[in-house]
mmCIF file of C-alpha atoms in Angstrom:
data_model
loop_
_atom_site.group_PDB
_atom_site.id
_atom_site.type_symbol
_atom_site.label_atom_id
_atom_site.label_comp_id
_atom_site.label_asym_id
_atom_site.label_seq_id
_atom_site.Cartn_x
_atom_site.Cartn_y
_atom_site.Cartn_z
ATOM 1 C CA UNK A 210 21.717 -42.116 -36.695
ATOM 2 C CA UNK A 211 21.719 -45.324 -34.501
ATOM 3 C CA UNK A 212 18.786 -47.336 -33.480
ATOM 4 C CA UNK A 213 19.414 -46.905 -30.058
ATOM 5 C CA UNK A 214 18.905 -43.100 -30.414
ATOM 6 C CA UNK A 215 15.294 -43.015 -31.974
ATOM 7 C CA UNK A 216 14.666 -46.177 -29.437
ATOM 8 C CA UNK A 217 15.655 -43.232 -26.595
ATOM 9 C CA UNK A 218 13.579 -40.387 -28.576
ATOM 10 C CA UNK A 219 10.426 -42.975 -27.704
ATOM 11 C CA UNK A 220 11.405 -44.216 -24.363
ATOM 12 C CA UNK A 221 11.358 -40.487 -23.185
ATOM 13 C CA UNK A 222 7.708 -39.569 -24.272
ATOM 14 C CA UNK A 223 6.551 -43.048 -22.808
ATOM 15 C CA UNK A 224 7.951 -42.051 -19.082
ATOM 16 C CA UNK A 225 7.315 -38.998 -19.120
ATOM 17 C CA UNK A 226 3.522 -40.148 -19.793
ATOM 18 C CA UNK A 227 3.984 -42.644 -16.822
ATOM 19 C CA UNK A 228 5.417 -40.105 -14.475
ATOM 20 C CA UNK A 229 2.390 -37.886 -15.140
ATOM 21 C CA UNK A 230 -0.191 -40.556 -14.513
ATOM 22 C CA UNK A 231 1.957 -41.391 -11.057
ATOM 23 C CA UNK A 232 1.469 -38.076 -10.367
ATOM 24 C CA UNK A 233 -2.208 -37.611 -10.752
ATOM 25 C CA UNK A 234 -3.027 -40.970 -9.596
ATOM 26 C CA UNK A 235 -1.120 -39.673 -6.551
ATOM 27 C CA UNK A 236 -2.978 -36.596 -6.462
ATOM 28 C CA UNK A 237 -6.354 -38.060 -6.407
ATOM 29 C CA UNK A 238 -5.140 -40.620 -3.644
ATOM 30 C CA UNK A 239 -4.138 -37.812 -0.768
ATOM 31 C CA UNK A 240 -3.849 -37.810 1.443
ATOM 32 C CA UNK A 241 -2.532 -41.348 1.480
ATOM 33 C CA UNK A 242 -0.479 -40.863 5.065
ATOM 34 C CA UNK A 243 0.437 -38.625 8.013
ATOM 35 C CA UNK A 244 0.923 -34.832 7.366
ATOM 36 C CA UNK A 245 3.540 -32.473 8.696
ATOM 37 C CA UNK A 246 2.470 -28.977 9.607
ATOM 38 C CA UNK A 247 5.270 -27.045 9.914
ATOM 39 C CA UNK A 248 5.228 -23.705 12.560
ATOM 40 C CA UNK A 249 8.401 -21.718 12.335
ATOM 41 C CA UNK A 250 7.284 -20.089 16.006
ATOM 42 C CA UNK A 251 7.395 -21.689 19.389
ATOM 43 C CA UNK A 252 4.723 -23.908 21.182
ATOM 44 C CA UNK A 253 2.248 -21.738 22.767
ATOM 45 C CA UNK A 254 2.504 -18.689 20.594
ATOM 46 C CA UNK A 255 -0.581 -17.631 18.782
ATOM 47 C CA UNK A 256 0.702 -18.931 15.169
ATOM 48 C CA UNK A 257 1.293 -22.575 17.252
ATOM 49 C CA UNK A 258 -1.863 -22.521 19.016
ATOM 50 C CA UNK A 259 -4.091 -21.200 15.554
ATOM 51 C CA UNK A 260 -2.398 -24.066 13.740
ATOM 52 C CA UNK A 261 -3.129 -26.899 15.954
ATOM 53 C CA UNK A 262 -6.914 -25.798 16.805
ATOM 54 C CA UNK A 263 -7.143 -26.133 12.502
ATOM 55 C CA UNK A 264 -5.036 -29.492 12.167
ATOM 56 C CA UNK A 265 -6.907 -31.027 14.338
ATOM 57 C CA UNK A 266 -10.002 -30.932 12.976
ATOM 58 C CA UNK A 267 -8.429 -30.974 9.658
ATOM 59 C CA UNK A 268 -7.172 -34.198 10.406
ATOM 60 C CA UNK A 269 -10.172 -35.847 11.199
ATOM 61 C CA UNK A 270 -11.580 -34.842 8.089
ATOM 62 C CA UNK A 271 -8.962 -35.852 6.131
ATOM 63 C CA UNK A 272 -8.595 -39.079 7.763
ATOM 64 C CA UNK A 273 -4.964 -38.645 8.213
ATOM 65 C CA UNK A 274 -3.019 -37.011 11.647
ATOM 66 C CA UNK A 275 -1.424 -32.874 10.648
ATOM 67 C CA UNK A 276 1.311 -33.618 12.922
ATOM 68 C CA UNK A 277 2.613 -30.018 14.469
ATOM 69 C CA UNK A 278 6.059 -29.849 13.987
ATOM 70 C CA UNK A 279 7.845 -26.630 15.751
ATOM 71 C CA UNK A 280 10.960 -24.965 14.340
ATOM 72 C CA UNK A 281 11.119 -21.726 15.085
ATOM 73 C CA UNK A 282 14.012 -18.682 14.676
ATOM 74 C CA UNK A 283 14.926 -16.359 11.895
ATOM 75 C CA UNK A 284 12.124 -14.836 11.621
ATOM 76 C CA UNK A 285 10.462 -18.219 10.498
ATOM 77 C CA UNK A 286 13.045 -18.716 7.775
ATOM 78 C CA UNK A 287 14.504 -21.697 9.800
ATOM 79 C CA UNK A 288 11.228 -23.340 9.369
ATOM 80 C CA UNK A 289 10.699 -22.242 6.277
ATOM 81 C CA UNK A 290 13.922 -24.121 5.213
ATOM 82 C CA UNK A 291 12.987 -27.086 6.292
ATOM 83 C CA UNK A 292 9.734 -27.077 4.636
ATOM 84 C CA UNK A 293 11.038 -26.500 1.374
ATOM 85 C CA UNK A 294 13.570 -29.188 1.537
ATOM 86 C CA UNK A 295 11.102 -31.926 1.504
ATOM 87 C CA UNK A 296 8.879 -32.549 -1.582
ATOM 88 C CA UNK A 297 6.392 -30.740 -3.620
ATOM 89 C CA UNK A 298 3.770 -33.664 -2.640
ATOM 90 C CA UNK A 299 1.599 -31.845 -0.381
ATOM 91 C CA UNK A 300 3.103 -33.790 2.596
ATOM 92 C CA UNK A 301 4.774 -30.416 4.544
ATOM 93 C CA UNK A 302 2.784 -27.602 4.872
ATOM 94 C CA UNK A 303 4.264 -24.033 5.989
ATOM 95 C CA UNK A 304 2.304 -21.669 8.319
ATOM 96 C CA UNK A 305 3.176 -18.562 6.989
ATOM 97 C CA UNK A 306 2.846 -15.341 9.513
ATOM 98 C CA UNK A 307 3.121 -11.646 9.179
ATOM 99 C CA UNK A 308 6.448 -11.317 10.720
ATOM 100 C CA UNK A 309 8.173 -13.660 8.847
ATOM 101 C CA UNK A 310 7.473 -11.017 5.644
ATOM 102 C CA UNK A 311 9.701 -8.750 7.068
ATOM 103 C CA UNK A 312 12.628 -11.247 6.732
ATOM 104 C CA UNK A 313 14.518 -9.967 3.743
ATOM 105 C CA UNK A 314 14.984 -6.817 5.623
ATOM 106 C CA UNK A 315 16.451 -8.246 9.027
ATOM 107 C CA UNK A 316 18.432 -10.805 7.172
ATOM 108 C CA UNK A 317 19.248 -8.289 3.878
ATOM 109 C CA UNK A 318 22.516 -11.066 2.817
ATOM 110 C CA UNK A 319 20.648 -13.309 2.925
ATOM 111 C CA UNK A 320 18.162 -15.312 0.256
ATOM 112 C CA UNK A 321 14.725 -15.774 1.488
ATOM 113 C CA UNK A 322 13.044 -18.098 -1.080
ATOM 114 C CA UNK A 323 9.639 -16.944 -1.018
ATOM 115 C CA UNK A 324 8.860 -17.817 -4.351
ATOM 116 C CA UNK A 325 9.134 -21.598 -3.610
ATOM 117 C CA UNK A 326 5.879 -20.860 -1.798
ATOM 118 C CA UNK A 327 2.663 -21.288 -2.948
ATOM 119 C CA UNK A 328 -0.697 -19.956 -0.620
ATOM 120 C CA UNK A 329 -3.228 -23.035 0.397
ATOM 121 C CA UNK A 330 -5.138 -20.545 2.749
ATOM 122 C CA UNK A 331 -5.840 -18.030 4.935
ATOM 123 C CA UNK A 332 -6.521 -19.041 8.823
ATOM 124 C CA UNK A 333 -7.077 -15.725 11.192
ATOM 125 C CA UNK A 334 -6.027 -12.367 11.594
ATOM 126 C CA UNK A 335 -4.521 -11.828 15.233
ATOM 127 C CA UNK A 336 -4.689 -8.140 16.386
ATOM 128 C CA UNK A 337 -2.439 -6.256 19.407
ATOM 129 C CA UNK A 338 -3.352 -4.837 22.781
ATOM 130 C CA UNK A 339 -1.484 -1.429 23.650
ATOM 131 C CA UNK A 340 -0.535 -2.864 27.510
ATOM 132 C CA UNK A 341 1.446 -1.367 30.269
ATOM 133 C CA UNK A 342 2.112 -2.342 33.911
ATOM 134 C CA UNK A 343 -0.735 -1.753 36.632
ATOM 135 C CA UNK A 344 1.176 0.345 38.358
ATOM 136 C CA UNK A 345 2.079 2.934 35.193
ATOM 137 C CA UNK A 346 0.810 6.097 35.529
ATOM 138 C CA UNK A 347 0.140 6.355 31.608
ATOM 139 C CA UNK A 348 -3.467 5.516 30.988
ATOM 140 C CA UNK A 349 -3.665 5.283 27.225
ATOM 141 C CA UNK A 350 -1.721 6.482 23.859
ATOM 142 C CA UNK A 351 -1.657 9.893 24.026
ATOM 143 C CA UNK A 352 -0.138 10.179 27.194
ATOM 144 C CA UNK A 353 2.784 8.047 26.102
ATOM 145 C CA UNK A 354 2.817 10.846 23.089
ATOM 146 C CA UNK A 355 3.130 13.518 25.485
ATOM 147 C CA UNK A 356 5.626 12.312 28.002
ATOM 148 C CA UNK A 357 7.673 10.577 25.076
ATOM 149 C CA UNK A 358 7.470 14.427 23.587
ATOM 150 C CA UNK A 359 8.246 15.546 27.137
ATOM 151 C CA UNK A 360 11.435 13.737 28.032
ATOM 152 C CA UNK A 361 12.550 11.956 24.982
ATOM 153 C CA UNK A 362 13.997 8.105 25.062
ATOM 154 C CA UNK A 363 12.514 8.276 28.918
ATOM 155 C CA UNK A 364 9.740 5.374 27.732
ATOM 156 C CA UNK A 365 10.842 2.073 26.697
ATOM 157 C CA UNK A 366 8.869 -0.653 24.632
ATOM 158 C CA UNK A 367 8.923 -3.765 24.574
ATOM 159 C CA UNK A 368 8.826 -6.984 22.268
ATOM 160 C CA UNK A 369 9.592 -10.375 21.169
ATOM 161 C CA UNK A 370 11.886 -9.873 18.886
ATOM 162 C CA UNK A 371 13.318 -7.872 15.976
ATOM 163 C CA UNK A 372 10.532 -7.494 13.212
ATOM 164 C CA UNK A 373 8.030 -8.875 15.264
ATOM 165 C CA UNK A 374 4.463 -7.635 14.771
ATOM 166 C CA UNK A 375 5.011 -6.247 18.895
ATOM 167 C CA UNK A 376 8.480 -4.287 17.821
ATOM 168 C CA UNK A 377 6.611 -3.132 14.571
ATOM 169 C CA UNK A 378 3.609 -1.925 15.680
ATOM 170 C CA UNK A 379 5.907 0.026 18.304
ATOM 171 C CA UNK A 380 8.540 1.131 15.327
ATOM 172 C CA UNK A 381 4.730 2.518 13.487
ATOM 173 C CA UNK A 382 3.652 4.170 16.925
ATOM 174 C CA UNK A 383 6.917 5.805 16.922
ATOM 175 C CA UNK A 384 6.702 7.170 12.940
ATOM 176 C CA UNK A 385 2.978 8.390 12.703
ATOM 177 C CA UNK A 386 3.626 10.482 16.545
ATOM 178 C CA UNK A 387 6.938 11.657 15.536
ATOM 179 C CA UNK A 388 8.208 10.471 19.036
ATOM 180 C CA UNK A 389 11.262 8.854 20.452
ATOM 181 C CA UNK A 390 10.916 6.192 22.353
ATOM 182 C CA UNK A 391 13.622 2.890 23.285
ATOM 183 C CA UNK A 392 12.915 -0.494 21.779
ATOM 184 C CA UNK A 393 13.796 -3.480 24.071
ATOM 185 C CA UNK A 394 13.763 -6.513 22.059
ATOM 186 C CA UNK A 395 13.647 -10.197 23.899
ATOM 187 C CA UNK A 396 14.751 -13.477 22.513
ATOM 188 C CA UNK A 397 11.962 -14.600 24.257
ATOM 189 C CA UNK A 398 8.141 -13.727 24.002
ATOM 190 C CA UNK A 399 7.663 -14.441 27.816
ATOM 191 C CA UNK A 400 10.878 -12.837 29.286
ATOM 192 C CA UNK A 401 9.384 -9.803 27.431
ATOM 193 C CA UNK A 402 5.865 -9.840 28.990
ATOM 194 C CA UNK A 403 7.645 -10.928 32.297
ATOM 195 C CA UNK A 404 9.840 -7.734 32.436
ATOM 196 C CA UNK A 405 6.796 -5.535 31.188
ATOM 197 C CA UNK A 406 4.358 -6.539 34.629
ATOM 198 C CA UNK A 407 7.346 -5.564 36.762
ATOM 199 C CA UNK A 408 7.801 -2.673 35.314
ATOM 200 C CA UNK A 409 11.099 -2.952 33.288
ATOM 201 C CA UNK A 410 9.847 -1.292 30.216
ATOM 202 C CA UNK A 411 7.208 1.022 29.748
ATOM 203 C CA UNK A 412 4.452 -0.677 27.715
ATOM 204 C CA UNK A 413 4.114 -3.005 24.996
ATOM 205 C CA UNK A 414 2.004 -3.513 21.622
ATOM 206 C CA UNK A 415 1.220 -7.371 23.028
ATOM 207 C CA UNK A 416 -0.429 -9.951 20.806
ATOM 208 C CA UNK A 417 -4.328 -10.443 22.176
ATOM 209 C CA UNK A 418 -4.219 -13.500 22.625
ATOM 210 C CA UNK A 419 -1.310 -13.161 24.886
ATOM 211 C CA UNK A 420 -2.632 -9.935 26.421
ATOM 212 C CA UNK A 421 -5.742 -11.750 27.420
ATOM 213 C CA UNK A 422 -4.634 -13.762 30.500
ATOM 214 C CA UNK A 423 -2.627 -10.959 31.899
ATOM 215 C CA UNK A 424 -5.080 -8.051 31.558
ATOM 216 C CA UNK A 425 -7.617 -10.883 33.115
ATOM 217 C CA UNK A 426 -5.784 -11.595 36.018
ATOM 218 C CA UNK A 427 -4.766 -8.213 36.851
ATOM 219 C CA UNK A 428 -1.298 -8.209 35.752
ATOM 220 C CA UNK A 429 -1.412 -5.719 32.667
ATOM 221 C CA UNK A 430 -3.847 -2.938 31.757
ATOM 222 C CA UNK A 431 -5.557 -2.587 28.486
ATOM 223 C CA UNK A 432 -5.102 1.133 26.977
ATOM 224 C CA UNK A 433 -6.407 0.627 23.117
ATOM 225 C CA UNK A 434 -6.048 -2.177 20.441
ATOM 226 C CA UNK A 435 -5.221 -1.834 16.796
ATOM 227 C CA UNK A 436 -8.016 -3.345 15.440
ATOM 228 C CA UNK A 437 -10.273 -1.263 12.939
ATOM 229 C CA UNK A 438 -13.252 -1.536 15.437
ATOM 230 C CA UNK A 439 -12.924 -3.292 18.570
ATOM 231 C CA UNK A 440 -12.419 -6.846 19.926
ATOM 232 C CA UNK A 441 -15.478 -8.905 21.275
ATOM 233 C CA UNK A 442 -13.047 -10.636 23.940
ATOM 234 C CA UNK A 443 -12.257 -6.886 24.885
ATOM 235 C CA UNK A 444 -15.395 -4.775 24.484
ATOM 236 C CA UNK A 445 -14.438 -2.255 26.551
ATOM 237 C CA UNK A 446 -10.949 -1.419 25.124
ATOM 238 C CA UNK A 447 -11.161 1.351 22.713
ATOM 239 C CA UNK A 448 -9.245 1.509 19.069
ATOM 240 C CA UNK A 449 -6.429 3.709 18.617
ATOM 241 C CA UNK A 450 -8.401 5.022 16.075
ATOM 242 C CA UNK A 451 -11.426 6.260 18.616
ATOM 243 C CA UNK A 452 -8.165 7.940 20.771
ATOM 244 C CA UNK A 453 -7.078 10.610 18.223
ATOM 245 C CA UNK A 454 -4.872 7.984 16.542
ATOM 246 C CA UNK A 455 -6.948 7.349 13.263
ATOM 247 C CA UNK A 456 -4.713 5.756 10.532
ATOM 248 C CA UNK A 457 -2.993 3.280 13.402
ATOM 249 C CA UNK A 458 -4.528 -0.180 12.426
ATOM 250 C CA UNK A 459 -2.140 -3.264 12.299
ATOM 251 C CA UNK A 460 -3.385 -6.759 12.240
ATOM 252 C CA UNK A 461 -1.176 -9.492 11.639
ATOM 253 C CA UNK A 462 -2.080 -12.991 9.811
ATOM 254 C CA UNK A 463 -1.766 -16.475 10.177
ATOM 255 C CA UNK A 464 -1.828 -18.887 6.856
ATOM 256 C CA UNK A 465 -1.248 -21.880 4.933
ATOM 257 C CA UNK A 466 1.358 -22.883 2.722
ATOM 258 C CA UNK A 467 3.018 -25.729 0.303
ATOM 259 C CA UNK A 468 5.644 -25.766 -1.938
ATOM 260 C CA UNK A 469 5.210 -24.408 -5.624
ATOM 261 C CA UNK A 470 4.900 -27.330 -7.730
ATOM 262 C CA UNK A 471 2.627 -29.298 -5.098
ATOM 263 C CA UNK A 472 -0.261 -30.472 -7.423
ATOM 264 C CA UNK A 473 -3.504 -28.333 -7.955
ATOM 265 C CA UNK A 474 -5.792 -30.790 -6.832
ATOM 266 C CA UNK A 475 -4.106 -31.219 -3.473
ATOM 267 C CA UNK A 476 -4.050 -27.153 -3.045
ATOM 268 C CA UNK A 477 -7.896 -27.434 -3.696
ATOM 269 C CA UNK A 478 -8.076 -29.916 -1.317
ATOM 270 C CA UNK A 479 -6.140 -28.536 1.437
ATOM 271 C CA UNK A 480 -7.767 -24.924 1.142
ATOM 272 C CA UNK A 481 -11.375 -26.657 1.156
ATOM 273 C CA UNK A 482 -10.340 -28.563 4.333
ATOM 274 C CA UNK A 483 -8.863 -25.212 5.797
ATOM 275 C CA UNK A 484 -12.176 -23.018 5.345
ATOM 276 C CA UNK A 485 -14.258 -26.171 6.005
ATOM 277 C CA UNK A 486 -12.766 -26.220 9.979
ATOM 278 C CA UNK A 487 -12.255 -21.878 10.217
ATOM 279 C CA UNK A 488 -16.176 -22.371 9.467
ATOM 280 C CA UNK A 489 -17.359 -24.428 12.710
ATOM 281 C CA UNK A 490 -18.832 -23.103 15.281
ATOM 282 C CA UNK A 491 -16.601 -24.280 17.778
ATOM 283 C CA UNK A 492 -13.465 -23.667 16.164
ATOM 284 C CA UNK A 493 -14.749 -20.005 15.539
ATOM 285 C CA UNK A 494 -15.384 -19.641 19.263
ATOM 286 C CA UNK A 495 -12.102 -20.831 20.246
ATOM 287 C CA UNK A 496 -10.399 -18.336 17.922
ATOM 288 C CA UNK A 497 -12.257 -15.419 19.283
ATOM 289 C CA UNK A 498 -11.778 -16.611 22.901
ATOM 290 C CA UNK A 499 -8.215 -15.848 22.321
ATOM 291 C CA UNK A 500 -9.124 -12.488 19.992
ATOM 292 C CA UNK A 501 -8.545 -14.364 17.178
ATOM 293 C CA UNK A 502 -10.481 -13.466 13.871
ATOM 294 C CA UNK A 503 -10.875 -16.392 11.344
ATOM 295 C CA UNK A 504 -11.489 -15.568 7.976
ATOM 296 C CA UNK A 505 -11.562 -18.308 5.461
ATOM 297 C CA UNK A 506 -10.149 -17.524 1.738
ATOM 298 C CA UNK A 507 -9.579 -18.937 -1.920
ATOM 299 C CA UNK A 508 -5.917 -19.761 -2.450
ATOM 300 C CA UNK A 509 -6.076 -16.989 -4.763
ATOM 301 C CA UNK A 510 -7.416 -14.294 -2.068
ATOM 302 C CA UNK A 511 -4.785 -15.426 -0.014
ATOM 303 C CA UNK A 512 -1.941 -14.662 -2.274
ATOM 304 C CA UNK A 513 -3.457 -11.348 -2.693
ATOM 305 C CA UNK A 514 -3.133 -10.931 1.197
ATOM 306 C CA UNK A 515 0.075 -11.683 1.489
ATOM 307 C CA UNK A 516 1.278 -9.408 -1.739
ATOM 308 C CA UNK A 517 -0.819 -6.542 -0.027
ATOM 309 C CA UNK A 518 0.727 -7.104 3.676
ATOM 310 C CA UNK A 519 4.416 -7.312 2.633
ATOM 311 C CA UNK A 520 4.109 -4.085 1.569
ATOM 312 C CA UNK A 521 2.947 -2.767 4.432
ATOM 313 C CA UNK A 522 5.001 -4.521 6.903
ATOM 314 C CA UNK A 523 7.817 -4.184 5.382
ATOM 315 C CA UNK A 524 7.301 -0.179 4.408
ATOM 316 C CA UNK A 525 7.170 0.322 8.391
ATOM 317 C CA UNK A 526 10.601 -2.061 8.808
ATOM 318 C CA UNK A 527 12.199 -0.259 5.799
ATOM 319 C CA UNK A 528 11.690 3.189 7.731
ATOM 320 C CA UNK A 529 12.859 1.873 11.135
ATOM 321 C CA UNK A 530 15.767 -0.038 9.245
ATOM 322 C CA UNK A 531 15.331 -2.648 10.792
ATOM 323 C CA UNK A 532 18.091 -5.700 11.597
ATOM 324 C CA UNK A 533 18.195 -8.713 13.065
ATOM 325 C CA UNK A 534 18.795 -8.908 16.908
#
């Protein structure tokens, strides 16, 4: 054999030992610049606004800016995309939400790389608000049952999208009361809410925190929530459960995420940052001023979560079959 091969066979070993101590040395330095937060959703929806309450007082304690970065459609997969084009440095992070889990099903030809995530943490559970006009005549679930049983495909719901956690709660409503009723998806979350106050479609499964400022200002009227008990920013509006409707409870999540392969030290870091700011008091009473329940979790408990909640969501798509818009 030549020289220059065995000089190769201990060239390899020696960079291989200098990439890994770039690497750690790397680790142990973040975060050494900005940081891009990545929301597949649009500004102002409750993902966008859960993610920037937590970068921003992430940032401070990191001593580095989470810049928000917004690229919503496909479900999040758009986003998700991007995110996974860049590297496994702990630079982009992903904010993974319930409706993106239902993906595979809207988009069935397509890959959705999943398993190029890995879970940093948990940030809040969002919850939805069973709405309908002023005006309507139906005052709560079971009289949508009963005139959905009455005259069926007379009631229409609506939602933001296809898959959305409005479209499935509606698409769950539908299976457990063995009713018929028309979903109207929108392309956009406030054309939907728009048409619902004047009446367009019949009532909605609306996210809280988007439920809130309507039902406030007299626009929309609260008729149960899908919590397990109820919420503090709505006292007074009873569960499905307490209405005759006891295994309805949906609650969607909002999370964390970096690319598998981003070093364990910066995961550690990240998630200890995450439950450090879902753990002050003023970032706790901004999430539940907009129904918003923060619940800080180990990497590992997240993962969990998300294995547990793909199964559900996407057990309620599978028997809608549903597609993408």
């Amino acid at each position: 054999m030549s020289k220059s091969f065995f000089s190769r066979r201990r060239t390899l070993p020696v960079m291989a030992s200098l990439l890994l101590l770039s690497w750690v040395a790397s680790a142990q330095n973040y975060p050494s610049k900005a940081i891009r937060m990545v929301v597949p959703w649009p500004p102002g929806t409750p993902a966008d606004v859960t993610g920037r309450i937590v970068a921003e007082k992430m940032s401070a304690s990191l001593g580095q800016a989470i810049v928000v970065d917004n690229k919503p459609g496909a479900a999040g997969t758009i986003g998700m995309a991007d995110a996974l084009r860049q590297p496994a440095d702990g630079y982009t992070l992903y904010l993974l939400s319930s409706a993106s889990l239902v993906a595979p099903l809207l988009f069935p030809a397509q890959s959705i790389p999943f398993n190029q995530l890995e879970s940093v943490g948990h940030m809040a559970w969002s919850y939805n608000v069973l709405v309908a006009p002023v005006t309507s005549t139906l005052k709560g679930p079971a009289d949508i049952v009963q005139t959905a049983k009455a005259k069926p495909g007379s009631l229409s719901f609506a939602s933001g999208g296809n898959g959305t956690p409005a479209h499935l709660a509606g698409e769950l409503f539908k299976q457990q009361t063995n009713t018929v009723t028309t979903h109207v998806p929108y392309n956009q979350f406030g054309l939907a809410i728009g048409d619902l106050i004047a009446d367009r479609t019949h009532f909605m499964f609306l996210t809280a925190s988007a439920a809130l400022p309507q039902i406030n200002g007299g626009k929309l009227k609260a008729m149960a929530v899908t919590g397990a008990k109820r919420l503090p920013a709505l006292k007074d509006v009873p569960t499905m459960s307490e209405q005759g409707f006891g295994d309805f409870v949906l609650r969607s999540f909002d999370g964390m995420m970096v690319k598998t392969g981003t070093p364990k030290e910066v995961v550690e870091r990240l998630n200890s940052e995450l439950n450090k700011a879902l753990n002050m008091p003023d970032v706790r009473d901004r999430l539940a001023n907009l129904a918003l329940e923060p619940e800080p979790m180990s990497s590992a408990q997240f993962g969990l979560v998300i294995a547990s909640e793909t199964d559900k969501w996407q057990k309620i798509g599978r028997a809608a079959q549903i597609r993408a818009d």
